[in-house]
Short mmCIF file of C-alpha atoms in Angstrom, two decimals:
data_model
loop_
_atom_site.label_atom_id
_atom_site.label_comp_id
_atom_site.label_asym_id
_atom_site.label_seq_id
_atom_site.Cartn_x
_atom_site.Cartn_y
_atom_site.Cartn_z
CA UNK A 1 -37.28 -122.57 -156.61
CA UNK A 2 -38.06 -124.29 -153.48
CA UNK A 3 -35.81 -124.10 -150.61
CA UNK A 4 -34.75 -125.90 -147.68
CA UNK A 5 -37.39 -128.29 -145.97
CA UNK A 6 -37.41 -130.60 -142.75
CA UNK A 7 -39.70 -132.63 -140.91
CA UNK A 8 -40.93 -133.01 -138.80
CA UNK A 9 -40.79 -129.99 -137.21
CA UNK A 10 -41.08 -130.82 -133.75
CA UNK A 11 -40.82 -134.22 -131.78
CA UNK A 12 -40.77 -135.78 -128.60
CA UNK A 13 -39.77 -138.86 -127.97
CA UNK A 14 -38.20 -140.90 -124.75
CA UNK A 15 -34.22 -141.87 -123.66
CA UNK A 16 -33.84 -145.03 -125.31
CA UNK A 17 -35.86 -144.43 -128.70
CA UNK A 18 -34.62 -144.02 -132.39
CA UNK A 19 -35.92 -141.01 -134.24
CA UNK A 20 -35.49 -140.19 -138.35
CA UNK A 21 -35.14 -136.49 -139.35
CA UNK A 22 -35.98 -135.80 -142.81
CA UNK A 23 -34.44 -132.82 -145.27
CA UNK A 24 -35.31 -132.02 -148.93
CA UNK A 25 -32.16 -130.18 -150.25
CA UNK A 26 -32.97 -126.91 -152.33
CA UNK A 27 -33.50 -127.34 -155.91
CA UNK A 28 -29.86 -127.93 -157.58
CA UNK A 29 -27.68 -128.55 -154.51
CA UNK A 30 -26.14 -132.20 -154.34
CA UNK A 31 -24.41 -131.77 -150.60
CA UNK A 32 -26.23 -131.95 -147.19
CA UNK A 33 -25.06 -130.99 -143.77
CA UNK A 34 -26.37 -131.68 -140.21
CA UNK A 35 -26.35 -129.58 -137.42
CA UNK A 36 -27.22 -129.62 -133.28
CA UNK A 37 -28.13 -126.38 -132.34
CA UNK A 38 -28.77 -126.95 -128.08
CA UNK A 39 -30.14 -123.90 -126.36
CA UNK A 40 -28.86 -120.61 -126.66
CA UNK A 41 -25.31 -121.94 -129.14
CA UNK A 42 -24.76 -121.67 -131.90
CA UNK A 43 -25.06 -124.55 -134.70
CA UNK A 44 -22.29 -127.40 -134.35
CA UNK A 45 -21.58 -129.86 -136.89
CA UNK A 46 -22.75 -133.92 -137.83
CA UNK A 47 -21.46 -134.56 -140.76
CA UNK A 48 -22.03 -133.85 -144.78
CA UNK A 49 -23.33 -136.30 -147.67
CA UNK A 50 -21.63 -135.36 -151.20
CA UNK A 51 -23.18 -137.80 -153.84
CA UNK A 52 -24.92 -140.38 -151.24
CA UNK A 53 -21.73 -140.39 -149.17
CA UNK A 54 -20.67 -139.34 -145.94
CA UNK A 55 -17.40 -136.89 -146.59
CA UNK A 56 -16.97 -134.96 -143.22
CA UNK A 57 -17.80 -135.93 -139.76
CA UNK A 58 -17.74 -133.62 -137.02
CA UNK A 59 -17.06 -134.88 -133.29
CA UNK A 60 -20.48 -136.85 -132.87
CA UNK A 61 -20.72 -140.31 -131.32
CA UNK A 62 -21.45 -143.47 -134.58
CA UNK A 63 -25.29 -143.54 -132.80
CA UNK A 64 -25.37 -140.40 -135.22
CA UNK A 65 -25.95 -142.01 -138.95
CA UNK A 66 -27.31 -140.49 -141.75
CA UNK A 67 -28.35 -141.17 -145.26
CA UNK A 68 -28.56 -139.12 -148.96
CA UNK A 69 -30.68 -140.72 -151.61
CA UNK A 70 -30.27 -140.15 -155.08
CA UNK A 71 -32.59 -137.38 -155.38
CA UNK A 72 -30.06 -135.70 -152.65
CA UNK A 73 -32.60 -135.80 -149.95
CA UNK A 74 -31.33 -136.69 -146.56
CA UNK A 75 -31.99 -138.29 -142.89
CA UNK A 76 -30.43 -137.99 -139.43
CA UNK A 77 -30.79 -140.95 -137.49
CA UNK A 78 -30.02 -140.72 -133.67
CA UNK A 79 -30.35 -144.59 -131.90
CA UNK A 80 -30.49 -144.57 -128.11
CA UNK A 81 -31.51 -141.47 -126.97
CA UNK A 82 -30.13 -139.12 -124.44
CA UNK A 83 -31.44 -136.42 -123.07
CA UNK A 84 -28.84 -134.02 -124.08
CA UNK A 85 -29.96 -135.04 -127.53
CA UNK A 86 -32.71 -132.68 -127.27
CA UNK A 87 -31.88 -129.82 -129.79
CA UNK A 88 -32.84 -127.95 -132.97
CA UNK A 89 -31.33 -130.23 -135.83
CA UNK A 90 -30.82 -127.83 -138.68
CA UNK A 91 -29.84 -129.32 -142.47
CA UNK A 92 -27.92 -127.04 -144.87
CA UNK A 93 -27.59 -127.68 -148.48
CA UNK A 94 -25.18 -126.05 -151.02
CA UNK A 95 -23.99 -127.16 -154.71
CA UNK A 96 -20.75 -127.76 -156.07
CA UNK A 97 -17.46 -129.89 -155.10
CA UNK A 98 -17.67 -130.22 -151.05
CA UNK A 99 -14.71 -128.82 -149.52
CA UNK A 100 -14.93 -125.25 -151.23
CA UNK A 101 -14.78 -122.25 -149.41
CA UNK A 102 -17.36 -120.41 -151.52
CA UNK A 103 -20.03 -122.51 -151.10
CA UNK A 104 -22.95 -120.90 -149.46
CA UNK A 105 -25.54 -123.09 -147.40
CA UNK A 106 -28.65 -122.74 -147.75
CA UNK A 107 -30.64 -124.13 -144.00
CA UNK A 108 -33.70 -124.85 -143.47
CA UNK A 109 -36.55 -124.07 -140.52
CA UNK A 110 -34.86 -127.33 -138.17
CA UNK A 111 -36.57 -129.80 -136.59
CA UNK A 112 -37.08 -129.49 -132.57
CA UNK A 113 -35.95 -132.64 -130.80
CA UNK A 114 -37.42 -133.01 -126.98
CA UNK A 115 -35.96 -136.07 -125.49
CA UNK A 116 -37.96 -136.85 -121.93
CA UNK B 1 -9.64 -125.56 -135.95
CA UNK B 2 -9.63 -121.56 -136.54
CA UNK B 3 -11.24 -119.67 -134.00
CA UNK B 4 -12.77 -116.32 -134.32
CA UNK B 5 -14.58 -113.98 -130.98
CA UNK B 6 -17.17 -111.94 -131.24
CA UNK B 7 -19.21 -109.76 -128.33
CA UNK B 8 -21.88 -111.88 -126.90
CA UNK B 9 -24.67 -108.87 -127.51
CA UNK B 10 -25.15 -105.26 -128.64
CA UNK B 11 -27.62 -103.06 -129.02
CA UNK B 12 -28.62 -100.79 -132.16
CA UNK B 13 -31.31 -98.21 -132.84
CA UNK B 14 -32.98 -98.12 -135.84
CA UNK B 15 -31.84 -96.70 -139.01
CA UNK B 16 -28.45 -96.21 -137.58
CA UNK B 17 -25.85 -97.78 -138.82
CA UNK B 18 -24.26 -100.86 -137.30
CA UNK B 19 -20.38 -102.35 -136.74
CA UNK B 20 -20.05 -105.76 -135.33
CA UNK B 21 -16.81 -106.83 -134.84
CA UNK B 22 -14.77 -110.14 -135.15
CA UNK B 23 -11.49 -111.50 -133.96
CA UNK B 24 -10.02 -114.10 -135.62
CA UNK B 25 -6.34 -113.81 -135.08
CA UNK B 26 -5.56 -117.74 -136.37
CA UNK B 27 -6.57 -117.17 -139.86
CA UNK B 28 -4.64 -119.07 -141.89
CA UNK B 29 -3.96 -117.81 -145.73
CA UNK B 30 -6.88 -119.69 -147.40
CA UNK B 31 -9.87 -119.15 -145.04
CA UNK B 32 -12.72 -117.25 -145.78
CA UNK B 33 -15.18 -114.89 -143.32
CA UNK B 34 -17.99 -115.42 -143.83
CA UNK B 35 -20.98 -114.64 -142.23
CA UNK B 36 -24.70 -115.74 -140.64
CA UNK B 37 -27.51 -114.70 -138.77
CA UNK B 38 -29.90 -116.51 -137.68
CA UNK B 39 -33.55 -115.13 -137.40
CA UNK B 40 -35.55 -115.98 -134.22
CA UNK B 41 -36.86 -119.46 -135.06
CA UNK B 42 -35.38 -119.81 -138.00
CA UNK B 43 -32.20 -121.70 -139.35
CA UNK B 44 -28.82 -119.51 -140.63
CA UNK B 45 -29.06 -117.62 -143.02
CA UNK B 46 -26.29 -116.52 -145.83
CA UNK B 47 -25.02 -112.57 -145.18
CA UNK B 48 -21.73 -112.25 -146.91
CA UNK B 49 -18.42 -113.36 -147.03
CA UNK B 50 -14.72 -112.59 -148.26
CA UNK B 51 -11.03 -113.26 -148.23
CA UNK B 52 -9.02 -110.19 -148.41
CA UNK B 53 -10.85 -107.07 -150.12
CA UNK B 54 -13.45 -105.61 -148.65
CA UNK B 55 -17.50 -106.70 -150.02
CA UNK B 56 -20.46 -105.40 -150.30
CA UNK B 57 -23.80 -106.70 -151.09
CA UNK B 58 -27.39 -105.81 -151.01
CA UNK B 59 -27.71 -106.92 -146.92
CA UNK B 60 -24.24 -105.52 -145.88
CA UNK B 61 -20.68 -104.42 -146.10
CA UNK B 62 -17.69 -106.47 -144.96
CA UNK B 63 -14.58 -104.72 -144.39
CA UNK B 64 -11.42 -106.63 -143.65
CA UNK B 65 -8.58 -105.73 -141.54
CA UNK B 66 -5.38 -105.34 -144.09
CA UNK B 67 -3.64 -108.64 -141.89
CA UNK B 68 -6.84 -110.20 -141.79
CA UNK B 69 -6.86 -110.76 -138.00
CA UNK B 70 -10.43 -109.30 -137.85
CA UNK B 71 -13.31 -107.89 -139.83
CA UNK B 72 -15.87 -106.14 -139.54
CA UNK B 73 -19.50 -106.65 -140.81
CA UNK B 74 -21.43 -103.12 -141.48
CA UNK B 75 -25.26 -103.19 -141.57
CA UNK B 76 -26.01 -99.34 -143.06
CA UNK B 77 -29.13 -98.83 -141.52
CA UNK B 78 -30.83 -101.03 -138.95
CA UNK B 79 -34.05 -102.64 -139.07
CA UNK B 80 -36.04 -103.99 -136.92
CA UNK B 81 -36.04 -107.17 -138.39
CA UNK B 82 -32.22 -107.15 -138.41
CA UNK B 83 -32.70 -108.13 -135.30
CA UNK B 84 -30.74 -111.37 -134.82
CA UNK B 85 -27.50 -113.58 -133.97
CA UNK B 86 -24.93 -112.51 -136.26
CA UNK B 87 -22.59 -115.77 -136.79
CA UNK B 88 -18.54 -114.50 -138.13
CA UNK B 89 -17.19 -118.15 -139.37
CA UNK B 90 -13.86 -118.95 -141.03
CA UNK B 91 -14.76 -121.26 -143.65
CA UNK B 92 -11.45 -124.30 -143.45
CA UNK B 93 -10.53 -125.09 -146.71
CA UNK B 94 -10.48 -129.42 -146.29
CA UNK B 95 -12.28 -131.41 -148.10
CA UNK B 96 -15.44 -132.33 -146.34
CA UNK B 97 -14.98 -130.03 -143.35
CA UNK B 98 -17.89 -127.62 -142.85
CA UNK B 99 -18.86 -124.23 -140.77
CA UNK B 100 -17.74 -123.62 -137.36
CA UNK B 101 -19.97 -121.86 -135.01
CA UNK B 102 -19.15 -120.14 -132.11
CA UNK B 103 -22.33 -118.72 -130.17
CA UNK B 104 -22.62 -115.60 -132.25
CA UNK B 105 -23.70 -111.76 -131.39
CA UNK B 106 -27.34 -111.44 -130.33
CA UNK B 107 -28.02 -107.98 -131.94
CA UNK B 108 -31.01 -105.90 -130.48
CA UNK B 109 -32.65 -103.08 -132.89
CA UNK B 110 -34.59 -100.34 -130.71
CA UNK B 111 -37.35 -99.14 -132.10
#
């Protein structure tokens, strides 16, 4: 069974720029979360795909967009951006109906964001 | 959004056995504990989690107060690579609505 993966796993990019985090969701699991983890906090929510749609949104500006494909992979797209973007973007993934409290999430390694 | 409070560090030898506490006096009736850590360079990982009875599983031992205002999360014997930032996390029971992290215990292991 292969778990979580992301890529890439670090990145540097400029204010202003666009940048496309992958995830591969562990074997099974049909949900996807995002996460900004900024120095020294702990992880704070995106948002979730159940199914290839969005279904939770945490408090994130719309320059944050993501997709699931059918295959329940997902991206994190960021447009224009900041410096406080810079972060470790971690993606969970967990099976079953979202919105139950027993689902565990599985995370992968993140991806390091450096925005200069 | 339920909020729990947890120390910001402590410190454990190894092979003792450790408590780290959790407040969460806003429970409502249908939220779980659960609970994290997160590894250095590494993303969360899964430890345990409960409602009302105390748990145990092959990592640790939960025990929850009887009004469920706070838990407890019991490591038996310390490692070194327990070493980590334990995460206590009431899971909200709405549809779509995910973890809430606060910024965790850092625990240290001494050799």
């Amino acid at each position: 069974e292969t778990g979580v993966t992301q890529s890439p796993t670090h990145l540097i990019k400029t204010r202003g720029q666009q940048v496309t985090l992958r995830c591969s969701s562990q074997s099974g699991h049909n949900t996807v979360s995002w996460y900004q983890q900024a120095l020294g906090q702990g992880p704070q929510f995106i948002f979730q795909y159940y199914r290839e749609e969005e279904n939770g949104r945490g408090n994130f500006p719309p320059r944050f967009s993501g997709l699931q494909f059918p295959n329940y992979s997902s991206e994190l797209n960021v447009n224009a951006l900041e410096l406080d973007d810079s972060a470790l973007y971690l993606c969970a993934s967990s099976s079953g109906t979202s919105g139950s409290s027993y689902n565990e999430q599985f995370f992968g390694p993140g991806t390091r964001l450096t925005v200069l | 959004d339920a909020k729990t409070t947890q120390p910001n560090s402590m410190e454990s030898n190894e092979e003792e056995p450790v408590h780290l506490p959790c407040n969460h006096s806003t429970i409502s009736g249908t939220d779980y504990i659960h609970w994290y850590r997160q590894l250095p360079s590494q993303g969360p990982e899964y430890v345990i989690h409960g409602l009302t009875s105390n748990v145990n599983n092959r990592m640790a031992s939960l025990a929850i107060a009887e009004d469920r205002k706070s838990s407890t999360l019991i490591l038996h014997r310390a490692t070194l690579r327990d070493a980590a930032v334990y995460y206590c996390i009431l899971r909200e029971y709405n549809y779509g609505q995910n973890f809430v992290f606060g910024p965790g215990t850092r625990l240290s292991v001494l050799p």
